[in-house]
Coordinates of C-alpha atoms in Angstrom, one line a residue:
X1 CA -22.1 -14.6 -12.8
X2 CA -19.3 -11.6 -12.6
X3 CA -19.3 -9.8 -9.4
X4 CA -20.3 -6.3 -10.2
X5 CA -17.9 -3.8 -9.1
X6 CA -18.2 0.1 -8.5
X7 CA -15.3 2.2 -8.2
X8 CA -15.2 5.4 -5.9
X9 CA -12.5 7.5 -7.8
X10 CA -11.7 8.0 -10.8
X11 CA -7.9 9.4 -10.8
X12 CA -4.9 7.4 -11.5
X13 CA -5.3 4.5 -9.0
X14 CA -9.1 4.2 -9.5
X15 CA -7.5 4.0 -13.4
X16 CA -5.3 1.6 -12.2
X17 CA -8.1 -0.6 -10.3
X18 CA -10.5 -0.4 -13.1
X19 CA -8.1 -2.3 -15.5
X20 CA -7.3 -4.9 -12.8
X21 CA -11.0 -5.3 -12.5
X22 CA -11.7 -5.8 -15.9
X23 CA -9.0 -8.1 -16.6
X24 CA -10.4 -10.3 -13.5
X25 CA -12.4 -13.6 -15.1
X26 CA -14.9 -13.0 -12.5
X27 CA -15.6 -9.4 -12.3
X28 CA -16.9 -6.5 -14.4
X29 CA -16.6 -2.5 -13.5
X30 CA -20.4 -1.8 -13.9
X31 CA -20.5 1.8 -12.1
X32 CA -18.0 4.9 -11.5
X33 CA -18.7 7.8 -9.1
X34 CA -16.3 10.8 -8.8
X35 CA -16.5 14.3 -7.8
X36 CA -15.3 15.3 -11.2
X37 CA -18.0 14.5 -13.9
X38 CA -15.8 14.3 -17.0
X39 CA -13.3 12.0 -15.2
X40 CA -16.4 9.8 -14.0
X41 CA -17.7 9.7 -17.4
X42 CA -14.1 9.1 -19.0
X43 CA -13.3 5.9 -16.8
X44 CA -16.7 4.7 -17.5
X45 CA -17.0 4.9 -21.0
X46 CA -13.5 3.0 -21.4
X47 CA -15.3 0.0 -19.4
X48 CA -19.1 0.1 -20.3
X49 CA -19.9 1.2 -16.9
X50 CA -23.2 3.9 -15.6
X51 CA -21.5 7.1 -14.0
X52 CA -23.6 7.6 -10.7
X53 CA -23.6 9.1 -7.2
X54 CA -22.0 7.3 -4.2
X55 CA -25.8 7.2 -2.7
X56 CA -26.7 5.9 -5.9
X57 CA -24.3 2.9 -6.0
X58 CA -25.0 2.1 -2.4
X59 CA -28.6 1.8 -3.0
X60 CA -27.8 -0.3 -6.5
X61 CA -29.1 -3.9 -6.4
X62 CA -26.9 -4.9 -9.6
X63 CA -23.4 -3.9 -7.7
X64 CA -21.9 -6.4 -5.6
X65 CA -19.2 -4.8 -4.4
X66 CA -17.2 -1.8 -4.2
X67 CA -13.4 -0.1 -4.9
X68 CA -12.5 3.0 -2.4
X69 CA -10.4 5.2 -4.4
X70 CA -11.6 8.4 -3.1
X71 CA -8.6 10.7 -0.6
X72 CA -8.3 9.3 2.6
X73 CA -10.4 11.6 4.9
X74 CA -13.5 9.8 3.2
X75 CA -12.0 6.3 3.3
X76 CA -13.8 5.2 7.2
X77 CA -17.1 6.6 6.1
X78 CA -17.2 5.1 2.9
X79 CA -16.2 2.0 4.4
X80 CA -19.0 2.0 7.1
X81 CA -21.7 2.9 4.5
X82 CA -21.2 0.5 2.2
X83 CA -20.7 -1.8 4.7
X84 CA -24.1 -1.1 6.0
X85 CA -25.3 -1.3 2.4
X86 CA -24.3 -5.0 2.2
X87 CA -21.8 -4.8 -0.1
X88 CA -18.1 -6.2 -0.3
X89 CA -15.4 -3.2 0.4
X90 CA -12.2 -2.8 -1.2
X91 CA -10.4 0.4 0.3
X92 CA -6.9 2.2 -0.4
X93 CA -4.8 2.2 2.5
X94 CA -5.3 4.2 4.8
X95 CA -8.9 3.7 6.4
X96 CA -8.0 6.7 8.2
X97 CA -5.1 9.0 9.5
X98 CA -6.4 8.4 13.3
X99 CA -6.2 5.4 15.1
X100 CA -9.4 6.0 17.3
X101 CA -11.0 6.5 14.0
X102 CA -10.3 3.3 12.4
X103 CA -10.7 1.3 14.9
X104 CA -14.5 2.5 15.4
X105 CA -14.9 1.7 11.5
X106 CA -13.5 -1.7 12.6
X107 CA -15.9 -2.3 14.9
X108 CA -18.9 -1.3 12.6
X109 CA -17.7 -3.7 9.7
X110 CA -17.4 -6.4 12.9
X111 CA -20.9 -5.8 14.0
X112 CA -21.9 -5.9 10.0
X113 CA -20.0 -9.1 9.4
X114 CA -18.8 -7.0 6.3
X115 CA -16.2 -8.1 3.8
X116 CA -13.2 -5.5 4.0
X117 CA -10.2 -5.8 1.9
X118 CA -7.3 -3.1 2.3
X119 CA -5.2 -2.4 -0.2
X120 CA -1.2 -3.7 0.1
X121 CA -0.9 -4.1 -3.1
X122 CA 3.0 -5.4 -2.5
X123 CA 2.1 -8.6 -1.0
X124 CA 1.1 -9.8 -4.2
X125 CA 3.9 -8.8 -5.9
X126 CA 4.9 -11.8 -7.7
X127 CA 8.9 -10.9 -6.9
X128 CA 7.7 -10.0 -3.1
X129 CA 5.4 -12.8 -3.1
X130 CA 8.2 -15.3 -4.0
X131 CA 10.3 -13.7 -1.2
X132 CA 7.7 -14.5 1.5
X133 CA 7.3 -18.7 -0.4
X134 CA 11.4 -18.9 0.0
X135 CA 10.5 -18.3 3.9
X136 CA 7.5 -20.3 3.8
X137 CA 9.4 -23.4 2.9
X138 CA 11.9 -23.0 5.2
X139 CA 14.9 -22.1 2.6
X140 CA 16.7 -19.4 4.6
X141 CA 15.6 -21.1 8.1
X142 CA 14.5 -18.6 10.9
X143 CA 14.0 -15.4 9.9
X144 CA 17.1 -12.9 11.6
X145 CA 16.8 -9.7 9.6
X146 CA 14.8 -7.8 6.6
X147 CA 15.8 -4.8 4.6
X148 CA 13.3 -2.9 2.7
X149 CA 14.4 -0.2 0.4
X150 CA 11.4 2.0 -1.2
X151 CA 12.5 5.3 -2.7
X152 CA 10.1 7.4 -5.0
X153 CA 11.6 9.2 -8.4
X154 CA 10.1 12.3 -6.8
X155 CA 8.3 14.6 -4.0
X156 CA 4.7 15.2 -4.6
X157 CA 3.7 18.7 -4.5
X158 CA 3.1 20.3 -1.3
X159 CA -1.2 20.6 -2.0
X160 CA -0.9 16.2 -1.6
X161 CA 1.5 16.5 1.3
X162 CA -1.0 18.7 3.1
X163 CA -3.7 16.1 2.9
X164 CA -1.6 12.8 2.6
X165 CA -1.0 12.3 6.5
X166 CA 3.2 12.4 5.6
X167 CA 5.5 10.2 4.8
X168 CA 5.1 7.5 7.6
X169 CA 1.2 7.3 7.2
X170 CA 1.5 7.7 3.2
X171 CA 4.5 6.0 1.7
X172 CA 6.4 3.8 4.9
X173 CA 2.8 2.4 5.6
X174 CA 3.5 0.0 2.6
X175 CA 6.9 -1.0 4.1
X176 CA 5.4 -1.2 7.6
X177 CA 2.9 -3.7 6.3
X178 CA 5.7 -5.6 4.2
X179 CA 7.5 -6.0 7.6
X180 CA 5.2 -7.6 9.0
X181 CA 4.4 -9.7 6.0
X182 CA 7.9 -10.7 6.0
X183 CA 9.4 -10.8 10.1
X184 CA 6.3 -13.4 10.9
X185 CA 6.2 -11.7 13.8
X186 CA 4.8 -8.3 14.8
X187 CA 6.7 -5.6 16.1
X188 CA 7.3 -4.1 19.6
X189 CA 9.8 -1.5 19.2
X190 CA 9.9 1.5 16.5
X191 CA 12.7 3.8 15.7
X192 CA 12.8 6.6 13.6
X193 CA 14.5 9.4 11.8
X194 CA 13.0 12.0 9.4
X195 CA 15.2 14.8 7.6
X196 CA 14.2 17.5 4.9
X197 CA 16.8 16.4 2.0
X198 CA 15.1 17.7 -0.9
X199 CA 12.1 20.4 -0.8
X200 CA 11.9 22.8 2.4
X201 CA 8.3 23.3 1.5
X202 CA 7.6 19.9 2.9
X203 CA 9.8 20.4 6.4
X204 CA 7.2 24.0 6.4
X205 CA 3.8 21.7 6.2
X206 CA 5.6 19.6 8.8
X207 CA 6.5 16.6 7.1
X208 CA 9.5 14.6 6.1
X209 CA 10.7 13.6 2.8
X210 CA 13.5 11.4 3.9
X211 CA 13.5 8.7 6.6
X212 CA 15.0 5.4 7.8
X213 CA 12.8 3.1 10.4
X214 CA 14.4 0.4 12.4
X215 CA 11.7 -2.2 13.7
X216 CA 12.4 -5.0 16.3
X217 CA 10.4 -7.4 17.3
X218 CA 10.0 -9.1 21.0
X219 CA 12.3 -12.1 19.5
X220 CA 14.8 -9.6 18.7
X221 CA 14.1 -9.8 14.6
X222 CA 14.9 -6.4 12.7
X223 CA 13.6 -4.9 10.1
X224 CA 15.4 -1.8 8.4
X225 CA 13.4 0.8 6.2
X226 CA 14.9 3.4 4.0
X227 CA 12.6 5.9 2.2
X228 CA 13.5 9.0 -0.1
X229 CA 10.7 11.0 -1.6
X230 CA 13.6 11.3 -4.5
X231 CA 15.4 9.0 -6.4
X232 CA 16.7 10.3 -10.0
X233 CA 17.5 7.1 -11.2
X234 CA 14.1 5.5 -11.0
X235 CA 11.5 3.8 -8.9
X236 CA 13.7 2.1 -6.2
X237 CA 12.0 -0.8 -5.3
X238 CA 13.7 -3.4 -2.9
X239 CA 14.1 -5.9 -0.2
X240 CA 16.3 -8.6 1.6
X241 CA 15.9 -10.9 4.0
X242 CA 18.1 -12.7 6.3
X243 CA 18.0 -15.9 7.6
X244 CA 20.0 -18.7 10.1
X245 CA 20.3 -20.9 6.7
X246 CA 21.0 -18.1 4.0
X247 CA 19.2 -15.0 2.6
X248 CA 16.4 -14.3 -0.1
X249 CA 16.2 -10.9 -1.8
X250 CA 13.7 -9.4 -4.4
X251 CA 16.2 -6.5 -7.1
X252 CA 14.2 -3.7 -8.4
X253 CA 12.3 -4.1 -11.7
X254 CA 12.7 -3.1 -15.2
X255 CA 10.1 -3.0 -18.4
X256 CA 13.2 -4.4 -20.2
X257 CA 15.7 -7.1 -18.6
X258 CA 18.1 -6.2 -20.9
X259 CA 22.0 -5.7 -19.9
X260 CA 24.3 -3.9 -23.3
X261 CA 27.9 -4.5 -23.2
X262 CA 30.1 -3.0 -24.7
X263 CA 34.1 -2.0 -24.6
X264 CA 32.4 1.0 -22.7
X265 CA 31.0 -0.9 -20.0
X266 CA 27.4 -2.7 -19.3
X267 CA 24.7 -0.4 -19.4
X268 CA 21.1 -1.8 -18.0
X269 CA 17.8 -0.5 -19.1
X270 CA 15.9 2.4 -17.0
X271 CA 13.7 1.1 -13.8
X272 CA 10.1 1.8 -13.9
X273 CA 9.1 5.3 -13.9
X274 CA 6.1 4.7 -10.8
X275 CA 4.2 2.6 -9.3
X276 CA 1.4 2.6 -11.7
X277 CA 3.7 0.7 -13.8
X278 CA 5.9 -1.4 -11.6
X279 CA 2.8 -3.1 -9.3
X280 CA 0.6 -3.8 -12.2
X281 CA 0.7 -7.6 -11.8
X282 CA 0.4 -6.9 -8.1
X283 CA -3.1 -4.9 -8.7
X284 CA -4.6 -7.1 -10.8
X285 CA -3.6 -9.8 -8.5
X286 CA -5.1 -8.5 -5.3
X287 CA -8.4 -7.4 -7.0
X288 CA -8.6 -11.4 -8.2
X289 CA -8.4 -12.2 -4.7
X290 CA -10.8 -9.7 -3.3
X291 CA -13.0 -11.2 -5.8
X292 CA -12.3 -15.2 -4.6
X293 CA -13.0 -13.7 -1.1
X294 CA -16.1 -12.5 -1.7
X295 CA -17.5 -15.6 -4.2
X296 CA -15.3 -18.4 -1.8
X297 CA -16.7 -16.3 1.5
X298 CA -12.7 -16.4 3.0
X299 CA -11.7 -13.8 5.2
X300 CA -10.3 -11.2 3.6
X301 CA -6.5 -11.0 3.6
X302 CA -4.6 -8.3 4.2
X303 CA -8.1 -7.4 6.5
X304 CA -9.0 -3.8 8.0
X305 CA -6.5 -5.0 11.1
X306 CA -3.6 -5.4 8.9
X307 CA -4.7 -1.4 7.8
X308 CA -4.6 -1.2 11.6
X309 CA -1.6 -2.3 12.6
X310 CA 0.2 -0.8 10.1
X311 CA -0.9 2.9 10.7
X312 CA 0.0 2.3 14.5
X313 CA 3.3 1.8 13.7
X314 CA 3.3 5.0 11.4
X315 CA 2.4 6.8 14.6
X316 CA 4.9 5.2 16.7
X317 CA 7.5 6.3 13.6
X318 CA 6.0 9.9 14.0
X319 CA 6.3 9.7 17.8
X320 CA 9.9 8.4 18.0
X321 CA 11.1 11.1 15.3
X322 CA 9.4 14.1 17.6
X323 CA 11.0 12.3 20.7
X324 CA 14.2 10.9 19.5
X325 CA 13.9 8.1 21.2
X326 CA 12.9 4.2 19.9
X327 CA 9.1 3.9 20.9
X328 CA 7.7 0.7 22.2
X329 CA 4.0 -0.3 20.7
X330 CA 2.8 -1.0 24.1
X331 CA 2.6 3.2 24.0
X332 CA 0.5 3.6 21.0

């Protein structure tokens, strides 16, 4: 039997979920909710689903399990309801933009004995993925130093920006998580910088659109992060990682691996235009494991403390930006 999955949002990542869901052996999109009908209806017609209310879907006997896609303000509530409801809960990261808050939606899925799955997407990366095996197996020997590159092709508008939590709790979360994944060892110290590089309507709602984190942990391993909200040549998508024995690294992506050489030069094809495009074997790769975690009964992996940890560190990235100083965790 296909676990039956709902998804809460229908805009371009509930898009994105819904194919990875479908293409899963053991799962079938059977219901869509969405504050917009006609984009409720849309996504559920293209998959055979029933549009219905989120009260609806938590009272549903024929759905499993659920996919937050909804904005972030809504994720902990969501969470805790459909927690409550007894069914398995896939969320976007964030849970939420405060601490205090996620850790009592923590506690609620704890005292449920819920199943709750947050949304990295990049550890399953098959590039990224490959990365972390090389260190697995001990091919670079101890772990010294990571540098993650993650540059967007452009600023949102400033209506997300309001709403997002910035660039630490929206976009770095992913690399803060991918430290983690990749140093073996969490973090104790956080330094920041965040400048306004490329729209001043950002640096007026308070936010950054350009910053560079430097992470160490108590062993004294270092992690380096450089974010732009603007790359023009593509979606920048990058990491390296240093070791006692030698170094692994993951290059950015293309839809084509072509190189053209001519007496001009070599020209390479474009890099992917987004991340809709350049994690979609990472997607559909996390969904089929959300789905094994549910039917197997593993823990989930990354779990709502991995969503934890990670957003700490985007506050201790905020708070050593405002203070200029490198913040230790043991203040967060």
């Amino acid at each position: 039997m296909a676990i039956k999955v709902a998804l809460l949002g229908a805009g371009r990542i509930g898009k994105v979920h819904a194919k990875a869901v479908s293409a899963s052996e053991g799962a079938a999109v059977v219901a869509v909710a969405d504050a917009f009908p006609e984009a409720a209806e849309s996504l559920a017609a293209a998959y055979g689903a029933s549009v219905r209310t989120i009260d609806e879907i938590a009272a549903s006997e024929d759905v499993d399990a659920v996919v937050i896609c909804t904005p972030t303000t809504t994720h902990a509530d969501l969470i805790e309801q459909f927690a409550r409801a007894g069914k398995a809960v896939f969320c976007e990261k964030p849970i939420d933009l405060s601490l205090d808050r996620v850790k009592s939606c923590l506690k609620t899925v704890e005292d449920l004995g819920a199943t709750l799955m947050i949304g990295f997407n990049r550890r399953f990366d098959p590039h990224f993925k490959a990365v972390r095996d090389a260190i697995d197996a001990g091919r670079i020997g101890e772990v010294e130093m990571v540098q993650i590159t993650s540059r967007d092709p452009g600023a949102p508008p400033p209506s997300y920006i309001q709403t997002s939590g910035g660039i630490f709790r929206d976009m770095t979360i992913h690399d803060f998580d991918m430290a983690r994944f990749l140093l073996g060892e969490e973090v104790t110290t956080v330094y920041a910088t965040g400048s306004v590089l490329i729209d001043p309507e950002i640096g007026k709602l308070g936010d950054y659109d350009s910053a560079m984190v430097v992470l160490t942990t108590g062993s004294g391993k270092q992690c380096s992060i450089s974010n732009s909200r603007r790359a023009s040549y593509g979606y920048d998508q990058r990491i390296e990682v240093h070791g006692s024995l030698g170094a692994v690294s993951a290059e950015n992506i293309r839809p084509v691996s072509i190189e053209l050489a001519t007496r001009d030069g070599y020209t390479r094809a474009p890099l992917h235009d987004f991340f809709m495009t350049r994690y979609l074997e990472a997607y559909a790769a996390e969904i089929a494991v959300f789905v094994d975690t549910i039917v197997s009964g593993k823990k989930p992996s990354p779990s709502g403390d991995d969503g934890l940890k990670a957003l700490a560190l985007a506050e201790a990235a905020l708070k050593s930006v405002a203070e200029r100083r490198a913040v230790g965790m043991d203040e967060i």
